[in-house]
PDB file of C-alpha atoms in Angstrom:
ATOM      1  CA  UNK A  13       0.000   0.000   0.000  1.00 65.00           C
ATOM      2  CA  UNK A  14       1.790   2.950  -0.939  1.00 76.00           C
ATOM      3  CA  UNK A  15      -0.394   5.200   1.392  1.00 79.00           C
ATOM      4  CA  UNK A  16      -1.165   4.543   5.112  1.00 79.00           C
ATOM      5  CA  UNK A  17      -5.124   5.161   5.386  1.00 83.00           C
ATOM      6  CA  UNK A  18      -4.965   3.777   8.892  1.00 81.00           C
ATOM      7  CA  UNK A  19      -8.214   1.736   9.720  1.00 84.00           C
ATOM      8  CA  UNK A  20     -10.032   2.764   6.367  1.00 88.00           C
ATOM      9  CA  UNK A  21      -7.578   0.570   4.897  1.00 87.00           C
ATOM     10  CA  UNK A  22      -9.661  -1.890   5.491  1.00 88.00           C
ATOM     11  CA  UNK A  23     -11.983  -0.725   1.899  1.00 92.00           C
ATOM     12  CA  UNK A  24      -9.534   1.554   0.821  1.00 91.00           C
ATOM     13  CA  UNK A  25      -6.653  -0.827   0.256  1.00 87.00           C
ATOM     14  CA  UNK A  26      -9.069  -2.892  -1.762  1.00 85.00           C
ATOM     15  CA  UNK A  27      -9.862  -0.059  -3.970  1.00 87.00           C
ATOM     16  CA  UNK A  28      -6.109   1.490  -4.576  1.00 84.00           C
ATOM     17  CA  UNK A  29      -4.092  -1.394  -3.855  1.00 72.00           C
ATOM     18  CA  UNK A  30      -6.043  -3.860  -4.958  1.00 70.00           C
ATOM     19  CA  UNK A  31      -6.981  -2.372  -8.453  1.00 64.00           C
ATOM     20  CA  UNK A  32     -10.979  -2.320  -7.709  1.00 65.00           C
ATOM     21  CA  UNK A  33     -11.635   1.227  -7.667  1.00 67.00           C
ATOM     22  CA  UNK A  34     -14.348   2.077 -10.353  1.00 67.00           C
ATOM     23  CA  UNK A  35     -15.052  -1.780 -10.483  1.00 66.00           C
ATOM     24  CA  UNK A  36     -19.460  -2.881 -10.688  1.00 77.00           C
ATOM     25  CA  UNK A  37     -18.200  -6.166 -10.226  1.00 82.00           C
ATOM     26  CA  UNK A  38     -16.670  -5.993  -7.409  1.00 89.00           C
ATOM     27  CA  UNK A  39     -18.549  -6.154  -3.764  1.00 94.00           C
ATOM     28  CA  UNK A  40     -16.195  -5.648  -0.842  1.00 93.00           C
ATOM     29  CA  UNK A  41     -17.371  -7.297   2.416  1.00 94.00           C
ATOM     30  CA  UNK A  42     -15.490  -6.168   5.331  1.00 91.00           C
ATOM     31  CA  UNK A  43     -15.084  -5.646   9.267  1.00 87.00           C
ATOM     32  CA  UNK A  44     -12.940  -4.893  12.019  1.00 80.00           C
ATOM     33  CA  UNK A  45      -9.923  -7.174  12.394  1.00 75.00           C
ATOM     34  CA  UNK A  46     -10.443  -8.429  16.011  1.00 75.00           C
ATOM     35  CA  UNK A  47     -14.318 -10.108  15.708  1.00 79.00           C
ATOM     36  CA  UNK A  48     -15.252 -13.498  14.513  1.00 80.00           C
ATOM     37  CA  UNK A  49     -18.168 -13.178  12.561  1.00 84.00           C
ATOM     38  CA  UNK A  50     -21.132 -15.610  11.589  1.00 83.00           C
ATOM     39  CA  UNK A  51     -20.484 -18.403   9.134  1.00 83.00           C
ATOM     40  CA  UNK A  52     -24.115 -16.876   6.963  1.00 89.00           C
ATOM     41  CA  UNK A  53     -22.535 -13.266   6.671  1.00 92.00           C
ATOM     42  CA  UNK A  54     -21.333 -13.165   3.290  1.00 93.00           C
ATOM     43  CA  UNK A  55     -24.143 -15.036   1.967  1.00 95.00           C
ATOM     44  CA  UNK A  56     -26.323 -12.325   3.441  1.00 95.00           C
ATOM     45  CA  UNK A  57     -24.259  -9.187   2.228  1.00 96.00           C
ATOM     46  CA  UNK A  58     -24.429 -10.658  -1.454  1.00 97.00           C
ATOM     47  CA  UNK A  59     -28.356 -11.866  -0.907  1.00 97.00           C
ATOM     48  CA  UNK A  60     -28.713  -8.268   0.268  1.00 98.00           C
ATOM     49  CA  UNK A  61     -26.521  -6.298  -2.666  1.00 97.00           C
ATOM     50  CA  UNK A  62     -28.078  -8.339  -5.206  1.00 96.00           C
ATOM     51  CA  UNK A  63     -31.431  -8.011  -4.131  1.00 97.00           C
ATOM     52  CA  UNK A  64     -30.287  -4.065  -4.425  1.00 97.00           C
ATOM     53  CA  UNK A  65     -28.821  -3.841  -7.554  1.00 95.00           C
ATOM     54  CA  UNK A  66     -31.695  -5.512  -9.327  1.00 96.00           C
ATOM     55  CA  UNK A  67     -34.055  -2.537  -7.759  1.00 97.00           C
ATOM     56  CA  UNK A  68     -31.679   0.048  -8.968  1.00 96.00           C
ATOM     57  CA  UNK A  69     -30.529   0.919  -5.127  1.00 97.00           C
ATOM     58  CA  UNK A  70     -27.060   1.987  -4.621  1.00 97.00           C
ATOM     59  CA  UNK A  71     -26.703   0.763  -1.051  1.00 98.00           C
ATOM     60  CA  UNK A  72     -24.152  -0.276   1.277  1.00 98.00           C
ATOM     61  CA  UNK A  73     -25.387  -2.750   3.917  1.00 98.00           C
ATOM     62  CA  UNK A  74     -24.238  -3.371   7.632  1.00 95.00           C
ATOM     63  CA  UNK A  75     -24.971  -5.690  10.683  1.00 93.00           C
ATOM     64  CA  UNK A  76     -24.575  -2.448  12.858  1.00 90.00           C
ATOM     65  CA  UNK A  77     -26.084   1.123  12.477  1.00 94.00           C
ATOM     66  CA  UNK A  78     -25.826   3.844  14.337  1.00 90.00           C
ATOM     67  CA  UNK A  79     -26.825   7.814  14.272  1.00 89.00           C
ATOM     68  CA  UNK A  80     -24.976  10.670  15.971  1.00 85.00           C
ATOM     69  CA  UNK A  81     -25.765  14.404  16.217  1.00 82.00           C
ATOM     70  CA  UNK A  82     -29.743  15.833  16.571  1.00 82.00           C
ATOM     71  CA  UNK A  83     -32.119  17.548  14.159  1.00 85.00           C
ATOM     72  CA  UNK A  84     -30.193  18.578  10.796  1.00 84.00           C
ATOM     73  CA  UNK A  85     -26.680  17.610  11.955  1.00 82.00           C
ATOM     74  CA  UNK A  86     -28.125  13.950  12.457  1.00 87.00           C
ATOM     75  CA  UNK A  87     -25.754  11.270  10.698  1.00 89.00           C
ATOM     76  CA  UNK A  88     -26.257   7.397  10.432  1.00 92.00           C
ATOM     77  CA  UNK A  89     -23.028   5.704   9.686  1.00 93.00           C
ATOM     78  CA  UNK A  90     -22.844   2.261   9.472  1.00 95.00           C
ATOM     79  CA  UNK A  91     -19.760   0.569  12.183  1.00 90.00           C
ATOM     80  CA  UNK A  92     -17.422  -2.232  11.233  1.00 86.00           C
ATOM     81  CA  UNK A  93     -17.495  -3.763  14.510  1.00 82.00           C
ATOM     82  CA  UNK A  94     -20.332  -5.456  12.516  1.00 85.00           C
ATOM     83  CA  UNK A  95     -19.881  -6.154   8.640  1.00 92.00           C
ATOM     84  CA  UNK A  96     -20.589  -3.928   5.810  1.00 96.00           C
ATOM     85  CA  UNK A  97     -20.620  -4.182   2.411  1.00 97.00           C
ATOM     86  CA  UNK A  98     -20.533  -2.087  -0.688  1.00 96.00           C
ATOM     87  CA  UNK A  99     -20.143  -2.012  -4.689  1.00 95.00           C
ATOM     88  CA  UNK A 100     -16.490  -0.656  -5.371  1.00 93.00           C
ATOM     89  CA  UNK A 101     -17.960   1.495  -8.075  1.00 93.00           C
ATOM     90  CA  UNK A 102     -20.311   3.310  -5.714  1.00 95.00           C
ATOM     91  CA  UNK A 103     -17.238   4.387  -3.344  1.00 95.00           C
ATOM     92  CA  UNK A 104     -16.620   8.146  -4.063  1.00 95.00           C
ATOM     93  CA  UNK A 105     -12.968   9.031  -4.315  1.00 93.00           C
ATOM     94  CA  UNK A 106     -13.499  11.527  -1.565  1.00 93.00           C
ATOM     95  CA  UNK A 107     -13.192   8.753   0.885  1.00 93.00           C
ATOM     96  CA  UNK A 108      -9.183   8.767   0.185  1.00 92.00           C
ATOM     97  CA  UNK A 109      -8.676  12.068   1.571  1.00 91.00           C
ATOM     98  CA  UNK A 110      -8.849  10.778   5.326  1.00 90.00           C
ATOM     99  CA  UNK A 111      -4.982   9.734   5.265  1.00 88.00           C
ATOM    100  CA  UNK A 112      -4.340  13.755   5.307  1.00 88.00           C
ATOM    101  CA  UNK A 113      -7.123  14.742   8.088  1.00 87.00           C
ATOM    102  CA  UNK A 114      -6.591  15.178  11.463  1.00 85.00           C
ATOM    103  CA  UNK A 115      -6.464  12.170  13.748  1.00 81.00           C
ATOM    104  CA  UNK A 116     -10.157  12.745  14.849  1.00 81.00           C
ATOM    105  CA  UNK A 117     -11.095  11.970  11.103  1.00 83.00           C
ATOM    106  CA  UNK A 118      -8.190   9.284  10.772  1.00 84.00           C
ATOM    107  CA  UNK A 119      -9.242   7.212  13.653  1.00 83.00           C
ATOM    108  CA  UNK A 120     -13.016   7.661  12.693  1.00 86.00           C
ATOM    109  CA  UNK A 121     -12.847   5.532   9.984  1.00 89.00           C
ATOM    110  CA  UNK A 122     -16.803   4.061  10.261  1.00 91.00           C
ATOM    111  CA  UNK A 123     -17.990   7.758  10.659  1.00 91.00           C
ATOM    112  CA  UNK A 124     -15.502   8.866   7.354  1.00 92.00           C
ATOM    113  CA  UNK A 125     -16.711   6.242   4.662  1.00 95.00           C
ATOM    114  CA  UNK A 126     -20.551   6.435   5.873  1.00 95.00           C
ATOM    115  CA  UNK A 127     -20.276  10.482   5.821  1.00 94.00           C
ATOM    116  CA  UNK A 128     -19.025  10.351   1.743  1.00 95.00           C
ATOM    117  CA  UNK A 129     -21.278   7.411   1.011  1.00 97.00           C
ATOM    118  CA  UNK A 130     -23.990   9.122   1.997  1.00 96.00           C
ATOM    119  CA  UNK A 131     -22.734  12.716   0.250  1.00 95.00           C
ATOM    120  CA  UNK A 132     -22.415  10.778  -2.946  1.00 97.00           C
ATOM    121  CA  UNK A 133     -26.278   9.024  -2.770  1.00 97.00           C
ATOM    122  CA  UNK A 134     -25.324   6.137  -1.379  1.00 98.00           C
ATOM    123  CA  UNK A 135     -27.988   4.749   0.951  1.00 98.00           C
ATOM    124  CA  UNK A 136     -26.975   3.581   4.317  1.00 98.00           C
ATOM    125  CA  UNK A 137     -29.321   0.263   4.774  1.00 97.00           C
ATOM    126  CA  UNK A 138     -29.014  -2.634   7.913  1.00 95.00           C
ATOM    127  CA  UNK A 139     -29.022  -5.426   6.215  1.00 95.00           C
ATOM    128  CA  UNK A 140     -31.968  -7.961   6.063  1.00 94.00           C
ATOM    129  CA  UNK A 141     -31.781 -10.200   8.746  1.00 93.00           C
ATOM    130  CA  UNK A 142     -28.138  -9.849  10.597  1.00 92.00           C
ATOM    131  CA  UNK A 143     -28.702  -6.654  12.822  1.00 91.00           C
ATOM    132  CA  UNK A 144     -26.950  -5.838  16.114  1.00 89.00           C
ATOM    133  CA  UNK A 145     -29.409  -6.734  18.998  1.00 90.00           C
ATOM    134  CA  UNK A 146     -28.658  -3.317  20.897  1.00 89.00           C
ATOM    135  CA  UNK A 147     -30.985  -4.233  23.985  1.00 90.00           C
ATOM    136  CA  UNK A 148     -29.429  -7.373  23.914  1.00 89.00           C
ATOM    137  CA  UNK A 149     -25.607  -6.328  23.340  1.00 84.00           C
ATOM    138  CA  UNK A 150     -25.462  -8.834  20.337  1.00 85.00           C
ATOM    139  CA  UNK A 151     -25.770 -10.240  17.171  1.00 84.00           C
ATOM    140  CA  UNK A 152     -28.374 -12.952  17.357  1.00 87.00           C
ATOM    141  CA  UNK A 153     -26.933 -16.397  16.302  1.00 86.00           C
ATOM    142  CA  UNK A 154     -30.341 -17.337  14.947  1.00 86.00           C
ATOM    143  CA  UNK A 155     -30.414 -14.601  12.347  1.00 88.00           C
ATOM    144  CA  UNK A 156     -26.705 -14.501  11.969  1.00 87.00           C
ATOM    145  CA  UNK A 157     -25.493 -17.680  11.666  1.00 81.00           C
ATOM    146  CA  UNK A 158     -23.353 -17.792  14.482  1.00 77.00           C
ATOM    147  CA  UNK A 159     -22.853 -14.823  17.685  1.00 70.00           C
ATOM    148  CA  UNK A 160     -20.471 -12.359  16.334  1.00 77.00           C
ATOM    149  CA  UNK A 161     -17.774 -12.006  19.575  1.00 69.00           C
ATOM    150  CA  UNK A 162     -14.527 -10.525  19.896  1.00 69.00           C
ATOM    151  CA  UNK A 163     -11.545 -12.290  19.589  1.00 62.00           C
ATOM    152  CA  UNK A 164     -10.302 -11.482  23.267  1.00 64.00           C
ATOM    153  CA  UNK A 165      -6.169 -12.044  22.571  1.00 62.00           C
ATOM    154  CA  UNK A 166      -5.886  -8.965  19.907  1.00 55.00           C
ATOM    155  CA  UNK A 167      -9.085  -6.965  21.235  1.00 53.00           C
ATOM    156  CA  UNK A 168      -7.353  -4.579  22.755  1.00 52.00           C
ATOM    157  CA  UNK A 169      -4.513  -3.560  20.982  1.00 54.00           C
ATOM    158  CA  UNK A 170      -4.868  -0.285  19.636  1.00 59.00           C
ATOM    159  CA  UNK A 171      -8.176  -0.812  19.779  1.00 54.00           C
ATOM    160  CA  UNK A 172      -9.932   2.570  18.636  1.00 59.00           C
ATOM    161  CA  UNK A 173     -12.591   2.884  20.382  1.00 58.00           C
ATOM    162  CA  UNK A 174     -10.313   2.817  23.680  1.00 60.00           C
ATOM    163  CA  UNK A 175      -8.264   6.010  21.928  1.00 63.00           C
ATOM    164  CA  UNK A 176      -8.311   9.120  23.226  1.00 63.00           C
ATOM    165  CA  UNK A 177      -7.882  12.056  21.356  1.00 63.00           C
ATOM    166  CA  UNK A 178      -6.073  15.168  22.804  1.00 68.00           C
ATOM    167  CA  UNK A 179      -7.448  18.823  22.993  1.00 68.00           C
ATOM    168  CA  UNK A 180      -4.358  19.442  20.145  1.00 66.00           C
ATOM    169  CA  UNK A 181      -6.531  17.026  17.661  1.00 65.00           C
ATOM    170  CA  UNK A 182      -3.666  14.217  18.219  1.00 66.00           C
ATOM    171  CA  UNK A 183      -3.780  11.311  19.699  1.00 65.00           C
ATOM    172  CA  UNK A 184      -3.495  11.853  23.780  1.00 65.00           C
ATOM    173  CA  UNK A 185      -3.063   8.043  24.961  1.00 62.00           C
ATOM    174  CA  UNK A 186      -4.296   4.180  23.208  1.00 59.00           C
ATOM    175  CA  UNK A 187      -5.837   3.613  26.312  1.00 60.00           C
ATOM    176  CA  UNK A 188      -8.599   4.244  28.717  1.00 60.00           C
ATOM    177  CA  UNK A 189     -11.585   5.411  26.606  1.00 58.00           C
ATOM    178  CA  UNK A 190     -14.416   3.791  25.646  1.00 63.00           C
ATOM    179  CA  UNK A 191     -17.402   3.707  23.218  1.00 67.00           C
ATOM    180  CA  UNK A 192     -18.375   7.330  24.684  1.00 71.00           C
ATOM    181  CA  UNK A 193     -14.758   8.666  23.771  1.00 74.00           C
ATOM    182  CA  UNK A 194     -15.610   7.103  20.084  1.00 74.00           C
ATOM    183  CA  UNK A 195     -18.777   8.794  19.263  1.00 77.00           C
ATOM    184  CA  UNK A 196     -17.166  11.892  20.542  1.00 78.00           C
ATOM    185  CA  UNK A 197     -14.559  11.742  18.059  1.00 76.00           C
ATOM    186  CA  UNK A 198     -17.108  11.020  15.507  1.00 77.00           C
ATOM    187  CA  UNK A 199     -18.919  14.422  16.503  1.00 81.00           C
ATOM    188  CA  UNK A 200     -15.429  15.949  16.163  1.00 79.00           C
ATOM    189  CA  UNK A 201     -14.739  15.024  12.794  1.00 80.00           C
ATOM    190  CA  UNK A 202     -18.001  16.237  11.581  1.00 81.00           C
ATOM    191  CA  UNK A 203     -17.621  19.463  12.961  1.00 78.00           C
ATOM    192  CA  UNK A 204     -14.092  20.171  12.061  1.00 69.00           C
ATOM    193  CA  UNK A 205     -13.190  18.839   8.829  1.00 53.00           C
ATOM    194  CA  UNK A 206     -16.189  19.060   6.955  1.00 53.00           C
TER     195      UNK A 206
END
């Protein structure tokens, strides 16, 4: 990869590295690095993109969505921590600008891609039957294929949602935040870089 995108790597080293930027052919499934997922998950992200494409819908589908901000600054992003997929020709090139942005925007990689997605038409969509169980804290096995859980030897290294950022912008310390400290950052990147 001959630039670091940091955790947006994750799509955007498909796209430039991997030649598939621009492709309609190409559907990129992905998630977070330190979850095991449910054996039915791709099955369901192609069910679901197919189902899509043949009603015209540009649409990029996750197990987990989420909203921050009120009234007209609302956003719904879509988090890795579950699965999303999307068409590599709907992916607006906008989305590589994040390796320049300040860390807030860096390390808010699910807020980044969901925020251009959505500012080129693409639709933000949970997909069929796979959602995250939020009252429950999980992804149900019966409409999953198998719990979604974290893989507890490499969930906490560097893990960002335990990164704080600094009043400077920069990162202050890997450790000690949570899931609060994460949708803060989220705010923060919508406010100041866009």
């Amino acid at each position: 990869m001959a630039v670091d995108y940091g955790p947006s790597s994750k799509l955007l080293a498909a796209l430039a590295g991997g030649g598939e930027s621009g492709s309609s052919t190409t559907l990129i499934v992905y998630g977070d690095d330190d979850v095991m997922y449910g054996r039915d998950i791709v099955e369901q992200h192609v069910q679901a993109q197919l189902a899509a494409s043949a009603a015209g819908r540009r649409v990029a589908f996750g197990s987990r969505k989420i909203a921050i901000g009120g009234g007209q600054r609302r956003e719904e992003l879509l988090e890795a921590t579950g699965t999303i997929s999307v068409f590599a020709s709907v992916v607006p090139q906008t989305v590589f600008q994040i390796s320049s942005l300040p860390a807030a925007c860096r390390l808010s990689d699910d807020y980044w891609i969901s925020h251009n997605l959505l500012s080129a038409g693409v639709e933000l969509d949970a997909l069929p039957r796979c959602v995250y169980d939020f009252h429950r804290g999980v992804w149900p096995e019966s409409l999953c294929g198998a719990s979604f859980h974290a893989l507890l030897s490499v969930q906490h290294i560097d893990a960002l949602s335990e990164t704080v950022i600094g009043a400077d912008g920069e990162v202050e310390r890997r450790s000690g935040g949570d899931w609060r400290e994460q949708l803060s950052r989220y705010s923060r990147c919508a406010t100041t870089s866009l």
